[in-house]
Amino acid sequence: MATKKLVIDPLTRIEGHLRIEAVIENGVVKDAWSSSTMWRGIEQILVGRDPRELWYWTQRFCGVCTTVHSIASVRSVEDALDIAVPLNAELIRNLMIGIQAVQDHVIHFYHLHALDWVDITSALQADPAKTSALAQAIGQKYAVGVLGNRPYAKSSAQYFETIQKRVAAFAGTKRLGPFANAYWGHKAYKLPPEANLMGVAHYLEALDWQKDVIKIHALLGSKNPHPQTFLVGGMSIPVDPNSQNAINADMIAHIRELLVSAKNFVEQVYIPDLLAVASFYKEWGAIGGGGGNFDFISFGDYPTQSAVKHNDKALWLKPGRVTAADFPTLHPVRPEDITEYVTHSWYSYNGGDDKGLNPFVGETKENYTGPNPGSGKYDYLDTDNKYTWVKAPRYLDRPVEVGPLARVLIAYAQGQKEFKGVVDLVLSDLGIPASALFSTLGRTAARGIETLVTATKNLEWLDMLAANIKAGDLRVHAGEKWDPATWPKECRGVGFHEAPRGTLSHWTNIRDTKIANFQAVVPSTWNASPRDAKGQRGPYESALIGTPIADPEKPIEILRTIHSYDPCLACAVHVLDENGKELTTVKVL
């Protein structure tokens, strides 16, 4: 029996630090542990501050997902103070978080996940004429035949020849930046050279596209990242058809152009690429699903009327919980059923680390027992005890996955037409059963499905905003409870937001007009959680069990499953053998 323990640290291609330790036995992952080696601790500096400025500080959790923490924070204070947000403000927020979701998912597919499936080096051997024929055939099949759009304009042989020369010149500099030191040439890559060249071309096109469409944040939020117009009770950007410094007809027309551009790229490029690539990797529809060891939850999002609370059926994205065991049965969700454990996390609870705490009474008291950072490299974490800065959230004492797959499964279980039609289309096109949704392939496909549906919905919310303004409603803020003198002596609220990576919640206790306690349960906390008091693995850990590893020194299979979650944790990858020897380093810009 051949057994080997691998360490991949850090693993992600974006901000933060994620470490995976995995035991490989006879070429298959037998066990795994997920660890974050970076402590955030922002919760502690928020105590004693004015809750109306909470959104401004929580934006700084991250330089990428700034919008998501703002919206969760203002919602938590509005919930505590029972504030009814005007419809215009809800629709402006929907547009900002909707375009954030579309942009984030496209970036994830091309820049954070595609390189696990697309071999850049193979693209240099492609025939540009054959690549052109392939791109046009895929465009006709999906963009035109399925989605009713036009084919992508950039698909000539000359275009792909130019891209190929550009990549070759880049490779000739020996300074490969985001393409350096990956597992190029690994036998797990299955795309022909022409498909790889098409993927590289669209990787580059997506870089330009994403910086243009997110200008909507600059229009509605004054800047990006860190938009500045969020406000407890609504938004601070005014609506005035007669002012050049407010939301008016010209700005709405500009936003519409950007939303149409976003929708066109998704329909003409992203979805055709996703389905074309997925057709080469159908076996991943049986890998990375977790074997039923965790459930799936969403608390819903996108209000389309005023005074909608979290967990409300009037939300466009519906709340709910599904399990692999009884899918598509839908179960309700409630905030009070969420607990967080620190049994294997570098924290301690006053009442004992074997007890789970609801975030309203949550504690953030560090208790680091890991390796001494000053002693240099170490081989393995002490996974029998505490081994991560990530807490272990549980719903009804069960691990759960959050994110696009959870939301698509819940929408499918609800029979929501917009989602069900696209899910059935994807399953039919790939020739895979609904059970394949519970997998690495299903997780990647769900992100594309959600992007396609949201890109269309963004335009509907813009139409609703324009119609409401035309009807004479210019209100964007409910100021009745802005003055702290109107607040109760003590209150608490929770704000949920379905961020691109999953369910995000901020929990705020207010006493004597100041923040008395604050807790954030973020998407990667759910998905990257460690064991809990019962020894139940977190979703990353369970999803890796049973994954075949062709080459333990190049474990691209582990990257494929973890990256399918879009973990927001790292900007560099170091692969170590069982003795702590560095094998290779991958830096991603």
Coordinates of C-alpha atoms in Angstrom, one line a residue:
M1 CA 0.0 0.0 0.0
A2 CA 1.7 3.2 -1.2
T3 CA 0.9 6.2 1.1
K4 CA 2.2 9.7 0.7
K5 CA 1.3 13.0 2.4
L6 CA 1.2 16.1 0.3
V7 CA 1.3 19.8 1.3
I8 CA 0.2 22.5 -1.0
D9 CA 0.7 26.0 0.5
P10 CA -0.5 28.5 -0.6
L11 CA -3.0 27.1 -3.1
T12 CA -5.2 29.8 -4.4
R13 CA -4.7 32.3 -7.2
I14 CA -6.1 35.3 -5.3
E15 CA -5.6 37.2 -2.0
G16 CA -5.0 35.3 1.2
H17 CA -3.4 32.1 2.4
L18 CA -4.8 28.6 2.0
R19 CA -3.0 25.4 2.8
I20 CA -4.1 21.9 2.0
E21 CA -2.5 18.8 3.5
A22 CA -3.7 15.5 1.9
V23 CA -2.9 11.8 2.4
I24 CA -2.6 10.0 -0.9
E25 CA -3.0 6.2 -0.8
N26 CA -2.7 4.1 -4.0
G27 CA -3.1 7.2 -6.2
V28 CA -6.3 8.5 -4.5
V29 CA -6.9 11.2 -1.8
K30 CA -7.7 9.3 1.4
D31 CA -7.9 12.2 3.8
A32 CA -7.4 16.0 3.7
W33 CA -7.2 19.1 5.9
S34 CA -7.8 22.7 5.0
S35 CA -6.0 25.5 6.8
S36 CA -5.7 29.3 6.6
T37 CA -2.5 30.6 7.9
M38 CA -3.5 34.2 8.1
W39 CA -5.5 35.9 10.8
R40 CA -8.0 38.7 10.0
G41 CA -9.2 39.9 13.4
I42 CA -11.0 42.9 12.1
E43 CA -14.0 42.0 14.2
Q44 CA -12.2 43.2 17.3
I45 CA -11.4 46.7 16.1
L46 CA -15.1 47.4 15.2
V47 CA -16.3 47.2 18.8
G48 CA -17.1 50.6 20.2
R49 CA -17.6 52.3 16.8
D50 CA -20.7 54.0 15.3
P51 CA -22.7 51.3 13.5
R52 CA -23.5 53.7 10.7
E53 CA -19.8 53.5 9.6
L54 CA -19.6 49.7 9.9
W55 CA -19.9 49.3 6.1
Y56 CA -16.9 51.5 5.5
W57 CA -14.6 49.5 7.7
T58 CA -15.8 46.0 6.7
Q59 CA -15.0 46.9 3.0
R60 CA -11.4 46.5 4.1
F61 CA -11.8 42.8 4.8
C62 CA -10.7 42.4 1.2
G63 CA -9.5 44.4 -1.8
V64 CA -11.5 42.3 -4.2
C65 CA -14.9 41.8 -2.6
T66 CA -15.4 45.3 -1.3
T67 CA -19.0 45.6 -2.4
V68 CA -20.2 42.5 -0.7
H69 CA -19.1 43.4 2.8
S70 CA -20.6 46.9 2.5
I71 CA -24.0 45.5 1.6
A72 CA -24.0 42.8 4.4
S73 CA -23.0 45.4 7.0
V74 CA -25.7 48.0 6.1
R75 CA -28.3 45.3 6.1
S76 CA -27.2 44.1 9.5
V77 CA -27.7 47.6 11.0
E78 CA -31.0 48.1 9.1
D79 CA -32.2 44.8 10.5
A80 CA -31.3 45.8 14.0
L81 CA -33.0 49.2 13.7
D82 CA -36.0 47.9 11.6
I83 CA -35.4 50.3 8.7
A84 CA -37.4 49.9 5.5
V85 CA -35.1 50.7 2.5
P86 CA -36.8 52.6 -0.4
L87 CA -37.2 50.6 -3.7
N88 CA -34.9 52.9 -5.7
A89 CA -32.1 52.1 -3.2
E90 CA -32.7 48.4 -3.3
L91 CA -32.6 48.4 -7.2
I92 CA -29.4 50.5 -7.2
R93 CA -27.9 47.9 -4.8
N94 CA -29.1 45.1 -7.0
L95 CA -27.4 46.6 -10.0
M96 CA -24.1 47.0 -8.1
I97 CA -24.0 43.5 -6.6
G98 CA -25.5 42.0 -9.9
I99 CA -22.7 43.3 -12.1
Q100 CA -20.2 42.4 -9.3
A101 CA -21.4 38.8 -9.6
V102 CA -21.2 38.7 -13.4
Q103 CA -17.7 40.3 -13.4
D104 CA -16.4 38.1 -10.6
H105 CA -17.6 34.8 -12.1
V106 CA -16.1 35.6 -15.5
I107 CA -12.8 36.5 -13.9
H108 CA -12.9 33.3 -11.9
F109 CA -13.5 31.2 -15.0
Y110 CA -10.8 32.7 -17.2
H111 CA -8.1 34.0 -14.8
L112 CA -8.4 31.8 -11.6
H113 CA -9.7 28.4 -12.8
A114 CA -9.3 28.0 -16.6
L115 CA -5.5 27.3 -16.3
D116 CA -6.4 24.1 -14.4
W117 CA -8.0 22.8 -17.7
V118 CA -6.3 24.8 -20.5
D119 CA -2.7 24.2 -21.4
I120 CA -1.1 27.4 -22.4
T121 CA 2.0 25.8 -23.9
S122 CA -0.1 23.6 -26.2
A123 CA -1.6 26.7 -27.7
L124 CA 1.7 27.5 -29.4
Q125 CA 1.3 24.3 -31.5
A126 CA -2.2 25.2 -32.7
D127 CA -3.2 25.9 -36.3
P128 CA -4.9 29.4 -36.2
A129 CA -7.1 28.4 -39.2
K130 CA -8.4 25.4 -37.4
T131 CA -8.9 27.4 -34.2
S132 CA -11.0 29.9 -36.2
A133 CA -13.1 27.1 -37.6
L134 CA -13.6 25.7 -34.1
A135 CA -14.5 29.1 -32.5
Q136 CA -17.0 29.8 -35.3
A137 CA -18.6 26.4 -34.9
I138 CA -18.9 26.7 -31.2
G139 CA -20.3 30.2 -31.5
Q140 CA -22.9 29.1 -34.0
K141 CA -23.9 26.2 -31.8
Y142 CA -24.3 28.0 -28.5
A143 CA -24.3 31.8 -28.9
V144 CA -26.6 31.7 -32.0
G145 CA -28.4 28.3 -31.8
V146 CA -29.0 28.1 -28.1
L147 CA -28.9 31.7 -26.7
G148 CA -30.2 33.6 -29.7
N149 CA -27.3 36.1 -29.7
R150 CA -24.8 37.0 -32.4
P151 CA -21.5 35.0 -32.7
Y152 CA -18.4 36.6 -31.2
A153 CA -16.9 39.0 -33.7
K154 CA -13.2 38.1 -33.0
S155 CA -13.0 34.6 -34.6
S156 CA -10.9 34.9 -37.8
A157 CA -7.7 33.0 -38.5
Q158 CA -5.8 36.3 -38.6
Y159 CA -7.1 37.1 -35.1
F160 CA -5.9 33.8 -33.6
E161 CA -2.6 34.0 -35.5
T162 CA -2.0 37.4 -33.9
I163 CA -2.8 36.1 -30.5
Q164 CA -0.5 33.1 -31.0
K165 CA 2.4 35.4 -32.0
R166 CA 1.7 37.6 -29.0
V167 CA 1.9 34.6 -26.6
A168 CA 5.0 33.3 -28.3
A169 CA 6.7 36.7 -28.0
F170 CA 5.7 36.8 -24.3
A171 CA 7.1 33.2 -23.8
G172 CA 10.3 34.3 -25.5
T173 CA 11.0 36.9 -22.8
K174 CA 11.2 34.1 -20.2
R175 CA 9.2 36.4 -17.9
L176 CA 5.9 34.5 -17.9
G177 CA 4.1 36.3 -15.0
P178 CA 0.8 34.5 -14.5
F179 CA 1.8 31.7 -16.8
A180 CA 5.0 30.7 -15.0
N181 CA 5.7 27.4 -13.3
A182 CA 2.3 25.7 -13.7
Y183 CA 1.8 22.1 -14.5
W184 CA 2.1 22.7 -18.3
G185 CA 2.2 19.4 -20.3
H186 CA 0.6 17.4 -17.5
K187 CA -1.2 14.4 -19.0
A188 CA -4.4 15.4 -17.2
Y189 CA -4.8 18.3 -19.8
K190 CA -7.1 17.0 -22.5
L191 CA -7.9 19.9 -24.8
P192 CA -6.5 19.9 -28.4
P193 CA -4.0 22.7 -29.2
E194 CA -6.7 24.6 -31.2
A195 CA -9.1 24.7 -28.1
N196 CA -6.2 25.8 -25.9
L197 CA -5.4 28.7 -28.3
M198 CA -9.1 29.7 -28.2
G199 CA -9.0 29.6 -24.4
V200 CA -5.9 31.7 -24.2
A201 CA -7.3 34.3 -26.6
H202 CA -10.5 34.7 -24.5
Y203 CA -8.4 34.8 -21.3
L204 CA -6.8 38.0 -22.7
E205 CA -10.2 39.4 -24.0
A206 CA -11.7 38.9 -20.6
L207 CA -9.0 41.1 -19.0
D208 CA -10.2 44.0 -21.1
W209 CA -13.9 43.3 -20.8
Q210 CA -13.9 43.1 -17.0
K211 CA -12.4 46.5 -16.5
D212 CA -15.0 48.1 -18.7
V213 CA -18.2 46.6 -17.3
I214 CA -17.3 47.3 -13.7
K215 CA -17.4 51.0 -14.5
I216 CA -21.0 50.7 -13.3
H217 CA -19.6 50.7 -9.8
A218 CA -17.8 54.0 -10.6
L219 CA -21.1 55.5 -11.9
L220 CA -23.3 54.3 -9.0
G221 CA -20.7 54.1 -6.2
S222 CA -18.3 56.9 -7.2
K223 CA -15.3 54.5 -7.4
N224 CA -14.1 50.9 -7.6
P225 CA -12.9 49.1 -5.6
H226 CA -14.5 50.4 -2.4
P227 CA -17.6 52.1 -3.7
Q228 CA -18.6 55.1 -1.5
T229 CA -22.4 55.5 -1.8
F230 CA -23.6 52.8 0.6
L231 CA -25.5 54.2 3.5
V232 CA -27.6 52.7 6.4
G233 CA -31.2 53.3 5.2
G234 CA -30.5 53.4 1.5
M235 CA -27.9 55.0 -0.9
S236 CA -26.2 58.4 -0.9
I237 CA -26.2 58.8 -4.7
P238 CA -29.2 61.1 -5.6
V239 CA -31.8 60.4 -8.3
D240 CA -32.7 63.6 -10.2
P241 CA -33.7 63.6 -13.9
N242 CA -32.8 67.3 -14.1
S243 CA -29.3 67.1 -12.6
Q244 CA -26.0 66.1 -14.2
N245 CA -24.7 65.1 -10.8
A246 CA -27.3 62.4 -10.1
I247 CA -28.9 59.3 -11.6
N248 CA -30.6 60.6 -14.7
A249 CA -31.6 59.4 -18.2
D250 CA -28.1 59.8 -19.6
M251 CA -26.5 57.7 -16.8
I252 CA -29.2 55.0 -17.1
A253 CA -28.5 54.9 -20.9
H254 CA -24.7 54.5 -20.2
I255 CA -25.3 51.8 -17.6
R256 CA -27.6 49.9 -20.1
E257 CA -24.8 49.9 -22.7
L258 CA -22.4 48.4 -20.1
L259 CA -25.0 45.8 -19.0
V260 CA -25.6 44.8 -22.7
S261 CA -21.8 44.5 -23.2
A262 CA -21.6 42.2 -20.1
K263 CA -24.5 40.1 -21.3
N264 CA -23.1 39.7 -24.8
F265 CA -19.7 38.5 -23.6
V266 CA -21.3 36.0 -21.3
E267 CA -23.5 34.6 -24.1
Q268 CA -21.0 34.9 -27.0
V269 CA -17.8 33.8 -25.2
Y270 CA -18.1 32.6 -21.6
I271 CA -21.0 30.1 -21.9
P272 CA -19.8 28.6 -25.3
D273 CA -16.2 28.2 -23.8
L274 CA -17.6 26.7 -20.6
L275 CA -19.6 24.0 -22.4
A276 CA -16.9 23.3 -25.0
V277 CA -14.2 22.8 -22.3
A278 CA -16.6 20.8 -20.0
S279 CA -17.3 18.3 -22.8
F280 CA -13.6 17.1 -22.6
Y281 CA -13.8 16.6 -18.8
K282 CA -17.1 14.8 -18.1
E283 CA -15.5 12.4 -15.7
W284 CA -15.2 15.4 -13.3
G285 CA -19.0 15.1 -12.9
A286 CA -18.2 12.2 -10.5
I287 CA -15.4 13.8 -8.6
G288 CA -15.3 16.5 -5.9
G289 CA -18.9 16.2 -4.7
G290 CA -18.2 15.3 -1.1
G291 CA -20.2 12.0 -0.9
G292 CA -23.1 13.6 0.8
N293 CA -21.1 14.7 3.8
F294 CA -22.2 18.3 3.6
D295 CA -25.4 20.1 2.7
F296 CA -26.1 23.3 0.6
I297 CA -27.6 26.5 1.8
S298 CA -28.5 30.0 0.6
F299 CA -30.3 32.8 2.5
G300 CA -31.5 34.5 -0.7
D301 CA -30.9 37.9 -2.2
Y302 CA -31.9 40.7 -4.6
P303 CA -35.0 42.4 -3.2
T304 CA -37.4 43.8 -5.8
Q305 CA -39.7 45.7 -3.5
S306 CA -39.2 47.9 -0.4
A307 CA -39.1 46.6 3.2
V308 CA -38.0 43.1 2.2
K309 CA -36.2 41.2 5.0
H310 CA -33.6 38.5 4.8
N311 CA -35.0 35.0 4.2
D312 CA -38.0 36.6 2.5
K313 CA -39.8 34.7 -0.3
A314 CA -40.1 38.0 -2.2
L315 CA -36.3 37.9 -2.8
W316 CA -35.4 37.0 -6.4
L317 CA -32.7 34.5 -5.3
K318 CA -34.7 32.2 -3.0
P319 CA -33.5 31.0 0.5
G320 CA -33.4 27.3 1.3
R321 CA -31.3 24.2 2.0
V322 CA -30.9 21.1 0.0
T323 CA -29.1 17.8 0.6
A324 CA -27.5 15.3 -1.7
A325 CA -29.5 12.6 0.0
D326 CA -33.0 13.9 -0.7
F327 CA -32.5 16.4 -3.6
P328 CA -34.7 18.1 -4.9
T329 CA -36.5 18.3 -1.6
L330 CA -36.3 21.9 -0.3
H331 CA -35.8 22.7 3.4
P332 CA -36.1 26.2 5.1
V333 CA -33.2 28.1 6.7
R334 CA -33.2 30.3 9.8
P335 CA -30.3 32.5 11.2
E336 CA -30.7 31.0 14.6
D337 CA -29.7 27.5 13.3
I338 CA -26.1 28.7 12.5
T339 CA -23.3 28.0 14.9
E340 CA -19.5 28.3 14.7
Y341 CA -17.0 25.9 16.3
V342 CA -13.4 26.5 17.2
T343 CA -12.4 23.0 18.3
H344 CA -9.7 22.9 15.6
S345 CA -9.3 26.6 15.1
W346 CA -6.8 29.0 16.7
Y347 CA -9.4 30.6 18.9
S348 CA -10.9 29.8 22.3
Y349 CA -14.4 30.2 23.7
N350 CA -15.1 31.1 27.3
G351 CA -17.6 28.2 27.6
G352 CA -15.3 25.6 26.1
D353 CA -14.0 24.9 22.5
D354 CA -16.3 21.9 22.1
K355 CA -19.4 24.1 22.0
G356 CA -20.8 25.8 19.0
L357 CA -21.9 29.5 19.3
N358 CA -24.5 31.4 17.2
P359 CA -22.7 34.5 15.8
F360 CA -25.0 36.8 17.8
V361 CA -23.1 35.6 20.9
G362 CA -19.9 34.8 19.0
E363 CA -16.4 35.3 20.4
T364 CA -13.1 36.2 18.6
K365 CA -10.4 35.4 21.1
E366 CA -7.2 34.2 19.4
N367 CA -5.4 31.1 20.8
Y368 CA -2.6 30.3 18.4
T369 CA -0.9 27.0 19.0
G370 CA 0.6 26.4 15.5
P371 CA 4.2 26.3 14.3
N372 CA 6.5 29.2 15.5
P373 CA 6.7 31.6 12.5
G374 CA 10.2 32.5 13.5
S375 CA 11.5 28.9 13.3
G376 CA 11.4 28.7 9.5
K377 CA 9.8 26.0 7.5
Y378 CA 7.7 23.2 9.1
D379 CA 6.6 19.9 7.7
Y380 CA 3.0 19.4 8.8
L381 CA 0.4 21.1 11.0
D382 CA -0.9 19.3 14.1
T383 CA -4.2 18.4 12.5
D384 CA -5.2 16.3 15.6
N385 CA -5.6 19.6 17.4
K386 CA -6.0 23.2 16.2
Y387 CA -4.7 23.8 12.7
T388 CA -6.3 26.9 11.1
W389 CA -7.5 30.5 11.6
V390 CA -10.8 29.6 10.0
K391 CA -13.7 28.8 12.3
A392 CA -16.1 25.9 11.5
P393 CA -19.6 27.2 10.8
R394 CA -22.3 24.6 10.8
Y395 CA -26.0 24.7 9.9
L396 CA -28.1 22.4 12.2
D397 CA -24.7 21.0 13.2
R398 CA -23.9 19.9 9.6
P399 CA -21.2 21.2 7.3
V400 CA -22.6 23.1 4.4
E401 CA -21.3 24.4 1.0
V402 CA -22.3 27.9 0.0
G403 CA -21.9 29.6 -3.4
P404 CA -23.2 29.3 -7.0
L405 CA -23.7 25.5 -6.8
A406 CA -25.8 25.8 -3.7
R407 CA -27.9 28.7 -5.1
V408 CA -28.5 26.9 -8.5
L409 CA -29.5 23.7 -6.7
I410 CA -31.9 25.6 -4.5
A411 CA -33.4 27.5 -7.5
Y412 CA -33.7 24.2 -9.4
A413 CA -35.4 22.6 -6.4
Q414 CA -37.8 25.5 -6.2
G415 CA -38.6 25.1 -9.9
Q416 CA -37.5 28.7 -10.6
K417 CA -37.9 28.8 -14.4
E418 CA -34.9 31.0 -15.3
F419 CA -32.5 28.6 -13.6
K420 CA -34.3 25.3 -14.3
G421 CA -34.3 25.9 -18.1
V422 CA -30.6 26.6 -18.2
V423 CA -29.7 23.7 -15.9
D424 CA -31.6 21.3 -18.1
L425 CA -30.0 22.7 -21.2
V426 CA -26.5 22.2 -19.7
L427 CA -27.2 18.7 -18.5
S428 CA -28.7 17.8 -21.9
D429 CA -25.8 19.3 -23.9
L430 CA -23.2 17.5 -21.8
G431 CA -25.2 14.3 -21.6
I432 CA -24.8 14.0 -17.9
P433 CA -27.4 13.2 -15.1
A434 CA -28.6 15.7 -12.5
S435 CA -26.6 13.9 -9.9
A436 CA -23.4 15.2 -11.7
L437 CA -24.3 18.6 -10.4
F438 CA -22.8 17.5 -7.0
S439 CA -19.3 17.6 -8.3
T440 CA -16.3 19.7 -9.4
L441 CA -17.8 19.9 -12.9
G442 CA -21.2 20.8 -11.5
R443 CA -19.7 23.5 -9.3
T444 CA -17.9 25.1 -12.3
A445 CA -21.0 24.8 -14.5
A446 CA -23.3 26.3 -11.8
R447 CA -21.1 29.4 -11.8
G448 CA -21.7 29.8 -15.5
I449 CA -25.4 29.2 -15.2
E450 CA -25.8 31.8 -12.5
T451 CA -23.8 34.3 -14.6
L452 CA -26.0 33.8 -17.6
V453 CA -29.2 34.3 -15.6
T454 CA -27.9 37.3 -13.6
A455 CA -26.6 39.1 -16.8
T456 CA -30.2 39.1 -18.1
K457 CA -31.7 40.0 -14.7
N458 CA -29.5 43.1 -14.4
L459 CA -31.2 44.7 -17.4
E460 CA -34.7 44.0 -15.8
W461 CA -33.6 45.8 -12.6
L462 CA -32.4 48.8 -14.6
D463 CA -35.8 48.9 -16.4
M464 CA -37.6 48.7 -13.0
L465 CA -35.4 51.6 -11.7
A466 CA -36.1 53.7 -14.8
A467 CA -39.9 53.0 -14.6
N468 CA -40.0 53.9 -10.9
I469 CA -38.2 57.2 -11.5
K470 CA -40.5 58.0 -14.4
A471 CA -43.4 57.4 -12.1
G472 CA -42.1 60.2 -9.8
D473 CA -40.4 58.2 -7.0
L474 CA -37.0 59.8 -6.5
R475 CA -36.5 58.6 -2.9
V476 CA -33.2 56.7 -2.2
H477 CA -32.9 57.0 1.6
A478 CA -35.0 56.4 4.7
G479 CA -33.7 58.9 7.2
E480 CA -36.3 58.5 9.9
K481 CA -33.9 56.5 12.1
W482 CA -30.6 58.1 11.2
D483 CA -30.4 60.0 14.5
P484 CA -29.0 57.6 17.3
A485 CA -31.3 59.4 19.7
T486 CA -34.2 57.4 18.1
W487 CA -32.5 54.0 18.6
P488 CA -33.4 51.5 21.3
K489 CA -30.8 51.1 24.1
E490 CA -29.9 47.7 22.9
C491 CA -30.7 45.8 19.6
R492 CA -29.1 43.4 17.2
G493 CA -29.4 42.5 13.5
V494 CA -28.0 40.2 10.8
G495 CA -27.3 41.1 7.2
F496 CA -27.2 38.4 4.6
H497 CA -25.8 38.8 1.1
E498 CA -25.3 36.1 -1.5
A499 CA -21.8 37.2 -2.6
P500 CA -20.2 35.6 -5.7
R501 CA -18.4 33.1 -3.5
G502 CA -21.4 32.3 -1.4
T503 CA -23.5 33.2 1.7
L504 CA -22.0 36.1 3.6
S505 CA -23.5 37.3 6.9
H506 CA -22.6 40.1 9.2
W507 CA -24.0 40.0 12.8
T508 CA -24.1 43.3 14.7
N509 CA -25.0 43.9 18.4
I510 CA -25.7 47.5 19.3
R511 CA -25.7 48.9 22.8
D512 CA -25.8 52.6 23.8
T513 CA -25.6 53.6 20.1
K514 CA -22.2 51.8 19.7
I515 CA -21.2 48.4 18.3
A516 CA -21.1 46.0 21.3
N517 CA -20.2 42.9 19.3
F518 CA -19.6 42.1 15.6
Q519 CA -19.1 38.8 13.8
A520 CA -18.7 38.0 10.1
V521 CA -19.3 34.6 8.7
V522 CA -17.8 34.7 5.1
P523 CA -18.2 32.3 2.2
S524 CA -14.7 30.8 2.5
T525 CA -15.3 30.3 6.2
W526 CA -18.1 27.9 5.4
N527 CA -16.3 26.2 2.5
A528 CA -12.8 26.1 3.9
S529 CA -13.8 25.2 7.5
P530 CA -11.8 22.6 9.5
R531 CA -13.2 19.7 11.5
D532 CA -15.8 20.5 14.2
A533 CA -16.3 19.1 17.7
K534 CA -17.8 15.9 16.1
G535 CA -14.8 15.5 13.8
Q536 CA -16.9 16.3 10.7
R537 CA -14.7 17.6 7.9
G538 CA -15.4 20.9 6.2
P539 CA -16.5 21.0 2.5
Y540 CA -13.0 21.4 1.0
E541 CA -11.8 18.5 3.1
S542 CA -14.7 16.2 2.2
A543 CA -14.8 17.2 -1.5
L544 CA -11.2 16.0 -2.0
I545 CA -11.8 12.5 -0.6
G546 CA -11.6 9.9 -3.4
T547 CA -9.9 12.3 -5.9
P548 CA -7.5 10.4 -8.2
I549 CA -3.9 11.9 -8.3
A550 CA -1.9 10.9 -11.4
D551 CA 1.4 12.5 -10.2
P552 CA 1.8 13.3 -6.5
E553 CA 4.5 15.9 -7.4
K554 CA 2.1 17.7 -9.7
P555 CA -1.3 17.4 -7.9
I556 CA -3.3 19.4 -10.4
E557 CA -6.4 17.4 -9.5
I558 CA -6.4 19.0 -6.0
L559 CA -6.2 22.4 -7.5
R560 CA -9.2 21.7 -9.8
T561 CA -11.6 20.9 -7.0
I562 CA -10.4 23.6 -4.6
H563 CA -10.3 26.2 -7.3
S564 CA -13.9 25.3 -8.4
Y565 CA -15.0 26.9 -5.1
D566 CA -13.2 30.1 -6.0
P567 CA -11.4 30.4 -2.7
C568 CA -10.3 33.9 -1.9
L569 CA -7.1 33.3 0.0
A570 CA -3.8 33.5 -1.9
C571 CA -1.6 35.0 -4.6
A572 CA 1.2 32.4 -4.8
V573 CA 1.4 28.7 -4.8
H574 CA 4.3 26.6 -3.4
V575 CA 4.2 22.8 -3.7
L576 CA 6.1 20.8 -1.1
D577 CA 6.9 17.2 -0.8
E578 CA 6.5 15.2 2.4
N579 CA 9.8 16.4 3.7
G580 CA 9.0 20.0 3.3
K581 CA 11.2 20.4 0.2
E582 CA 9.9 22.9 -2.3
L583 CA 9.2 21.3 -5.7
T584 CA 7.9 24.3 -7.6
T585 CA 6.5 27.8 -7.2
V586 CA 3.6 29.3 -9.1
K587 CA 3.0 33.0 -8.9
V588 CA -0.2 34.5 -10.2
L589 CA -0.6 38.2 -10.8

